[in-house]
CSV table of C-alpha atoms in Angstrom, one decimal:
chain,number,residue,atom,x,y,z
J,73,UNK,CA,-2.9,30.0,4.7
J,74,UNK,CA,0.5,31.5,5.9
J,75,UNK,CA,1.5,30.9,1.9
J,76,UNK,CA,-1.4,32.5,0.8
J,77,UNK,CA,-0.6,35.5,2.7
J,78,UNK,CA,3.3,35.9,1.4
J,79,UNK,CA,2.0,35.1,-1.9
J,80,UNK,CA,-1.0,38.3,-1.4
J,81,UNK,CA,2.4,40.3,-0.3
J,82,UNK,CA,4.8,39.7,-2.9
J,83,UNK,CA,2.0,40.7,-5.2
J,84,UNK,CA,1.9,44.0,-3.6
J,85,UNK,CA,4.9,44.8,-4.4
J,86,UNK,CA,5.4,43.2,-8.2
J,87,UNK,CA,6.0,45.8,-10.6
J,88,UNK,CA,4.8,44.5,-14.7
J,89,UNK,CA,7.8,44.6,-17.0
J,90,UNK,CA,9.1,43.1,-20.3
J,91,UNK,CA,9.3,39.6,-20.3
J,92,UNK,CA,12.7,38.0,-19.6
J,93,UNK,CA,14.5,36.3,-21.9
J,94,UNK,CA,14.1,32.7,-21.9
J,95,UNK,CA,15.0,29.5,-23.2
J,96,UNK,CA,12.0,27.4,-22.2
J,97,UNK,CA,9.7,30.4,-24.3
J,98,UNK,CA,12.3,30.3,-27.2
J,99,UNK,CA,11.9,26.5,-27.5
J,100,UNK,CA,8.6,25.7,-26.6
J,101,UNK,CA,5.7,27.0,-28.4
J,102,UNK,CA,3.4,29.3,-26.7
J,103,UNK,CA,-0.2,27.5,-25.7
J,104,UNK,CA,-2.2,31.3,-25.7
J,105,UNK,CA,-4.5,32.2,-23.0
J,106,UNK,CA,-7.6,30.3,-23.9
J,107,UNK,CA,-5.6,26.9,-23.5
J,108,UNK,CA,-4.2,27.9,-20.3
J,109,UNK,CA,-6.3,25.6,-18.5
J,110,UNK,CA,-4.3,22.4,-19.9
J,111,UNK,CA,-1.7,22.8,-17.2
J,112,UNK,CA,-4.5,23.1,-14.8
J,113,UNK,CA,-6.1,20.2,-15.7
J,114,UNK,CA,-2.8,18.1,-15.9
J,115,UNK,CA,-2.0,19.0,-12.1
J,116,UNK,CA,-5.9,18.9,-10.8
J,117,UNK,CA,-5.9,15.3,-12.3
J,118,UNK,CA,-2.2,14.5,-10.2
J,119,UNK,CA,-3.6,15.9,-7.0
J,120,UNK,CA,-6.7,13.4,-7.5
J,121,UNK,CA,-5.4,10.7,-8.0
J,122,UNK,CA,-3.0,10.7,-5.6
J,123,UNK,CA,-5.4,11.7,-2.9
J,124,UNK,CA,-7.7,8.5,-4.1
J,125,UNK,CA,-4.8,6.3,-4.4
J,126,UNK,CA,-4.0,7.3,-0.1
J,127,UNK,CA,-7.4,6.2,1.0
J,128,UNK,CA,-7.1,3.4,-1.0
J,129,UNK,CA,-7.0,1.0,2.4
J,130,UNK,CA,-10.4,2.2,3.2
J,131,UNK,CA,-11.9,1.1,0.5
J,132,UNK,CA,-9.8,-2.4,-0.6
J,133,UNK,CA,-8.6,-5.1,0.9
J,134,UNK,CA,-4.8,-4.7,-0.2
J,135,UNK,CA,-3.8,-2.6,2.6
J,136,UNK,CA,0.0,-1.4,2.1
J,137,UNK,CA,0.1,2.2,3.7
J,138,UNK,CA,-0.8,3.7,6.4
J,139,UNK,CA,-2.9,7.0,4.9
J,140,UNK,CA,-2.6,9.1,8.2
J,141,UNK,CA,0.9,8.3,8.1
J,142,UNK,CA,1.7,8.4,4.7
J,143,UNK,CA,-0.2,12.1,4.4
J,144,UNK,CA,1.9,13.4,7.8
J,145,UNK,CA,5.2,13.0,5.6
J,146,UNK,CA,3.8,14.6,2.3
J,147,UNK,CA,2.2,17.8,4.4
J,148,UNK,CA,6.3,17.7,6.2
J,149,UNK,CA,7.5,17.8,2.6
J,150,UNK,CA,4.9,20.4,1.2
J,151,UNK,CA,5.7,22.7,4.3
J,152,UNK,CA,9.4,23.0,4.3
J,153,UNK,CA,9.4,23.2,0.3
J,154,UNK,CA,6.5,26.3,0.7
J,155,UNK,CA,8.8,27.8,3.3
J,156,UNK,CA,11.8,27.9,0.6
J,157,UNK,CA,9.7,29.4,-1.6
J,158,UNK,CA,8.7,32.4,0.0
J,159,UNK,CA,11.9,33.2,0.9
J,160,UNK,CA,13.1,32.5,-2.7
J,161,UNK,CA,10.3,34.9,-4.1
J,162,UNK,CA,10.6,37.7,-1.9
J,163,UNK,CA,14.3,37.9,-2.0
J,164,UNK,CA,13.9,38.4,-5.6
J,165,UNK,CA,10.7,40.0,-7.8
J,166,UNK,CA,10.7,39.1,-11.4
J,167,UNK,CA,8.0,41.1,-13.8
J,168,UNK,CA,5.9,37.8,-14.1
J,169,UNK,CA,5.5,36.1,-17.9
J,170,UNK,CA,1.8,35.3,-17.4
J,171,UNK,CA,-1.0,37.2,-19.6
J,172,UNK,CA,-2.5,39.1,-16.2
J,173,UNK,CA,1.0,40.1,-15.0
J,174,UNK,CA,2.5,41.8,-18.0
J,175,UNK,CA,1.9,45.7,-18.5
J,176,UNK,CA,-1.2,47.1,-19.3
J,177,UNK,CA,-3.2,44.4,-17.3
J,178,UNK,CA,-5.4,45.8,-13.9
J,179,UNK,CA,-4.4,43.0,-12.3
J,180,UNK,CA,-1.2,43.0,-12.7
J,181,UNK,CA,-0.4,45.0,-9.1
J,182,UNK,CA,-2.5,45.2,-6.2
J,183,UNK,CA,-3.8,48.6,-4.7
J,184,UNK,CA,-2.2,48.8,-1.2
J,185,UNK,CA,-4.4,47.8,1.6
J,186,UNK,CA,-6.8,50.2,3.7
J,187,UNK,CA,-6.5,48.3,6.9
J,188,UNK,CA,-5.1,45.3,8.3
J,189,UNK,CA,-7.9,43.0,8.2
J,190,UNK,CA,-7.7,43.5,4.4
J,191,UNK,CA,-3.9,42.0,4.1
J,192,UNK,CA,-5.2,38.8,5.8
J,193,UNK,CA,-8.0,38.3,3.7
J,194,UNK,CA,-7.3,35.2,1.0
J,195,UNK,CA,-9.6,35.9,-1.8
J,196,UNK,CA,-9.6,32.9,-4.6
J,197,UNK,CA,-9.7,35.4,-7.2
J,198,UNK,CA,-6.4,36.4,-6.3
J,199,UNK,CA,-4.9,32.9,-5.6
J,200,UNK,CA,-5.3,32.3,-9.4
J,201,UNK,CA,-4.3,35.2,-10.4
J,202,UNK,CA,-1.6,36.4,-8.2
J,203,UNK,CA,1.8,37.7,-9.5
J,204,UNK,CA,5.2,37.9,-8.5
J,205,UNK,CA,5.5,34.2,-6.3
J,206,UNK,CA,7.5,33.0,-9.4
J,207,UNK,CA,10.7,31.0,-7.9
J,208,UNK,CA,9.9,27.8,-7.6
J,209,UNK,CA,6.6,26.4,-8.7
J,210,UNK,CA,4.2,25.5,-6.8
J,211,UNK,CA,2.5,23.7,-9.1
J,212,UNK,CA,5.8,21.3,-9.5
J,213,UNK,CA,6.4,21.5,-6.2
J,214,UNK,CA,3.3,19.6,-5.4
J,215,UNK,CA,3.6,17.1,-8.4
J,216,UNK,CA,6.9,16.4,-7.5
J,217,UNK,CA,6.0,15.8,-3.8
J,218,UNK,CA,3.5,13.1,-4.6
J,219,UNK,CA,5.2,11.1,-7.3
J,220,UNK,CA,8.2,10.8,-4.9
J,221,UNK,CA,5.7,9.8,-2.2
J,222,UNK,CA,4.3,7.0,-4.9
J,223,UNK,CA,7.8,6.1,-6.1
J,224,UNK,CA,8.6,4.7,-2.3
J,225,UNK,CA,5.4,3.4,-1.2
J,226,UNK,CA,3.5,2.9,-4.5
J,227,UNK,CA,3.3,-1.2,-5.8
J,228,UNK,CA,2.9,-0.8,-9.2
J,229,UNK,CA,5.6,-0.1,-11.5
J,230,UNK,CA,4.3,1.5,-14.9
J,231,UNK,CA,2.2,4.2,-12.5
J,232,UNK,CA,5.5,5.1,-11.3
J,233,UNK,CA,7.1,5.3,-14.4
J,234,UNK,CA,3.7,7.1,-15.8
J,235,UNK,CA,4.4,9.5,-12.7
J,236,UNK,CA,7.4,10.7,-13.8
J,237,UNK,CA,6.9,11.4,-18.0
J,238,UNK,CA,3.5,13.5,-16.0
J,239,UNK,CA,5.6,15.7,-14.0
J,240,UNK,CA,8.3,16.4,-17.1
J,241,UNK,CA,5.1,17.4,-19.4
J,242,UNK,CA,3.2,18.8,-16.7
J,243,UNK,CA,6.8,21.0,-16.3
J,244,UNK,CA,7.0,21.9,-20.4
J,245,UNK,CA,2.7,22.4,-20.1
J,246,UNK,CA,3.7,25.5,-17.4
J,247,UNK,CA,6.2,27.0,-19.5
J,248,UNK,CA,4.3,27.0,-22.8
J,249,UNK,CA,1.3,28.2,-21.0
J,250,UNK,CA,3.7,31.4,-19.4
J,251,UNK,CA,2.7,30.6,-16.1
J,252,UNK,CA,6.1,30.5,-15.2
J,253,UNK,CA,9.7,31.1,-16.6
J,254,UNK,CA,11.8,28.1,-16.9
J,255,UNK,CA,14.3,28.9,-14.3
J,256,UNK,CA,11.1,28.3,-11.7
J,257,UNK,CA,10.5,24.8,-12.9
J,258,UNK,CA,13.8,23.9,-12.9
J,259,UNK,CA,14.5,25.0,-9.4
J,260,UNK,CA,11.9,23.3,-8.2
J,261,UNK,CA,13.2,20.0,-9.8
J,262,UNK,CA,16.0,19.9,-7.3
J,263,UNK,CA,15.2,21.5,-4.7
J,264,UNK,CA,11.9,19.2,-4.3
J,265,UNK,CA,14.1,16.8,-4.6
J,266,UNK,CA,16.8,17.4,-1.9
J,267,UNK,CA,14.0,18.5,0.3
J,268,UNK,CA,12.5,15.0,0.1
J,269,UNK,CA,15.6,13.4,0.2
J,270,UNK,CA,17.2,14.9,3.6
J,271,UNK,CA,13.4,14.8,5.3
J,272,UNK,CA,12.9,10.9,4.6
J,273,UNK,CA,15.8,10.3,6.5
J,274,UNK,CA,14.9,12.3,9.6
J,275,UNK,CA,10.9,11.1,9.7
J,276,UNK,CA,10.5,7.6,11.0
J,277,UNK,CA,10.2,5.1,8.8
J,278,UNK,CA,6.3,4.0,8.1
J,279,UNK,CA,5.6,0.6,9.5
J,280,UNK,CA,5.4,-2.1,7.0
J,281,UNK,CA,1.3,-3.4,7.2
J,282,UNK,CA,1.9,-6.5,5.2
J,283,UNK,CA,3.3,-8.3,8.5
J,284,UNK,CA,0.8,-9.5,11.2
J,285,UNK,CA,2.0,-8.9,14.7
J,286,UNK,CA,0.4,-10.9,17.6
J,287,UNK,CA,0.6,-10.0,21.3
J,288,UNK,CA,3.7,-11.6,23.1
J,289,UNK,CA,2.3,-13.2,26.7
J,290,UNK,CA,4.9,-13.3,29.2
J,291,UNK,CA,5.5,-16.6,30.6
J,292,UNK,CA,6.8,-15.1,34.0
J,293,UNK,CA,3.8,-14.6,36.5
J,294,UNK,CA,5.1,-11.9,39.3
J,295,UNK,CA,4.6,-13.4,43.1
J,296,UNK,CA,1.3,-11.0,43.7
J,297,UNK,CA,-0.5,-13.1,40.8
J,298,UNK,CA,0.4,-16.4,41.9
J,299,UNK,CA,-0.8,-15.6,45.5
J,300,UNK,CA,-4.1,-14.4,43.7
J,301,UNK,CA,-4.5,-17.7,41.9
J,302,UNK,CA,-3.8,-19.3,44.8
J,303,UNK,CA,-6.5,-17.9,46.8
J,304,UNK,CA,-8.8,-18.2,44.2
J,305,UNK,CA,-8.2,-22.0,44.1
J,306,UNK,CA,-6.7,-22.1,40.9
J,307,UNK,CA,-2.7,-24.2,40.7
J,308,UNK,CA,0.2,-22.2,40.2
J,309,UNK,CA,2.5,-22.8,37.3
J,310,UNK,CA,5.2,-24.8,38.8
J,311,UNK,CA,7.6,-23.5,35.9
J,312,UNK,CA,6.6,-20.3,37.8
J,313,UNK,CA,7.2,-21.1,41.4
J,314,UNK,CA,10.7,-20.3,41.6
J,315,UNK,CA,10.9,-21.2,45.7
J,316,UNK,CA,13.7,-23.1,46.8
J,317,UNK,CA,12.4,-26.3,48.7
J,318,UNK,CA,14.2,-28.3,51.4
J,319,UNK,CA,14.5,-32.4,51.2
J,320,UNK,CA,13.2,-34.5,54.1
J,321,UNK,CA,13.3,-38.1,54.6
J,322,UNK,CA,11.9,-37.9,50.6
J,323,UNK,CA,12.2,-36.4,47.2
J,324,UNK,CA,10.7,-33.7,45.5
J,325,UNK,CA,9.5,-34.3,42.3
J,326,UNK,CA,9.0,-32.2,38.9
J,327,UNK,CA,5.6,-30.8,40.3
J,328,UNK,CA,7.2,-29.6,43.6
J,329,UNK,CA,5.4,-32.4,45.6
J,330,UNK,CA,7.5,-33.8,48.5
J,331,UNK,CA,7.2,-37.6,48.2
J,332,UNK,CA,7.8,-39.6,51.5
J,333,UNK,CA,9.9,-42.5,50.9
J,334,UNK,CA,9.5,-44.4,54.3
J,335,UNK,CA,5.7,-44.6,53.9
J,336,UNK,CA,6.6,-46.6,50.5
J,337,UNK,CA,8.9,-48.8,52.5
J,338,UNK,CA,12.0,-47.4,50.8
């Protein structure tokens, strides 16, 4: 929600321009507005997946991860990553490359707001077509997020593998669909990155559910449960009874029984 909000600012205050000049548009061929939604359905089919393959212990019997666990460290990832962002997009505005934030569009910039309850409104019309929250994707950011997440705790090697050649076309897929200028993807590429990286080794580490662990009982017994045991008729472990005992005329044997030699004859 907080994003939503700095995202609904920054587009208050993005002013349309000329495009930029770019490599990623000189290089890559541009997809044109009615195929815009190949990106989309690129990074809906990540997020998916990923969110099926976390609840996968509920479901069957291989249980690896922990999914509370497991989604406490991506949401610690997403936040601090989110948090750059903003700062990175508000501390510069770049006339955004997408079809409804070049000039001549309505859309483009946002009238400026009658009242305060009208700033912290999130309409979904504007999420999708906000502009001016360029530096760094969040598209990537997520992407990158959960195939990092996969690549520690995932089991299967070609998804991993498969993980990564999605994120680098799901990163040339944003550029050739102008969503984004190519400095924004490849800022996010790092920075996702570190972020992860310096995180994971401040969060505890996830406990491994492959290993069983069974209750320890304590051999020692304190004195107050012995007495109990005793009044309730039940022995006491002689390993237990650590009371020194005094020898007359006899032994004492392993049990702590004193054993009267002179009524053996001894």
């Amino acid at each position: 929600y907080i994003h939503g909000l700095a995202a609904k600012g920054v587009h208050y205050i993005h002013r349309p321009g000329p495009t930029l000049q770019d490599l990623g548009f000189f290089l890559l061929p541009e997809l044109g507005q009615e195929r815009s939604y190949i990106s989309e359905t690129v990074f809906t089919s990540v997020f998916v997946s990923f969110f099926l393959w976390t609840f996968h212990p509920f479901i069957l019997k291989s249980k690896r991860i922990y999914t509370v666990l497991i989604w406490c460290r991506v949401l610690a990832f997403l936040v601090a990553c989110q948090f750059l962002r903003v700062i990175t997009f508000y501390s510069t505005q770049l006339p955004g490359p997408n079809y409804h934030c070049r000039e001549g569009s309505k859309v483009s910039t946002l009238p400026w707001p009658k009242s305060a309850l009208e700033v912290l409104e999130i309409n979904p019309h504007g999420v999708m077509y906000g502009c001016g929250d360029l530096i760094f994707s969040s598209h990537m950011i997520f992407t990158l997020v959960f195939v990092l997440s996969y690549q520690k705790y995932g089991s299967k090697r070609f998804i991993k593998l498969f993980g990564w050649l999605i994120a680098f076309v799901q990163s040339l897929l944003i550029i050739a669909s102008r969503k984004h200028y190519t400095v924004d993807v490849v800022v996010a590429w790092y920075t996702v990155n570190l972020v992860v990286f310096c995180l994971d080794k401040k969060l505890p580490e996830l406990p491994d559910r492959t290993t069983v662990l069974l209750p320890v009982i304590s051999k020692e017994r304190t004195k107050e449960e012995n007495n109990k045991l005793l009044l309730n008729g039940n022995g006491v472990d002689p390993a237990a009874d650590w009371r020194p005992r005094a020898q007359v005329n006899g032994k004492i044997d392993s049990n702590g029984v004193h054993t009267d030699n002179s009524m053996n004859g001894g």
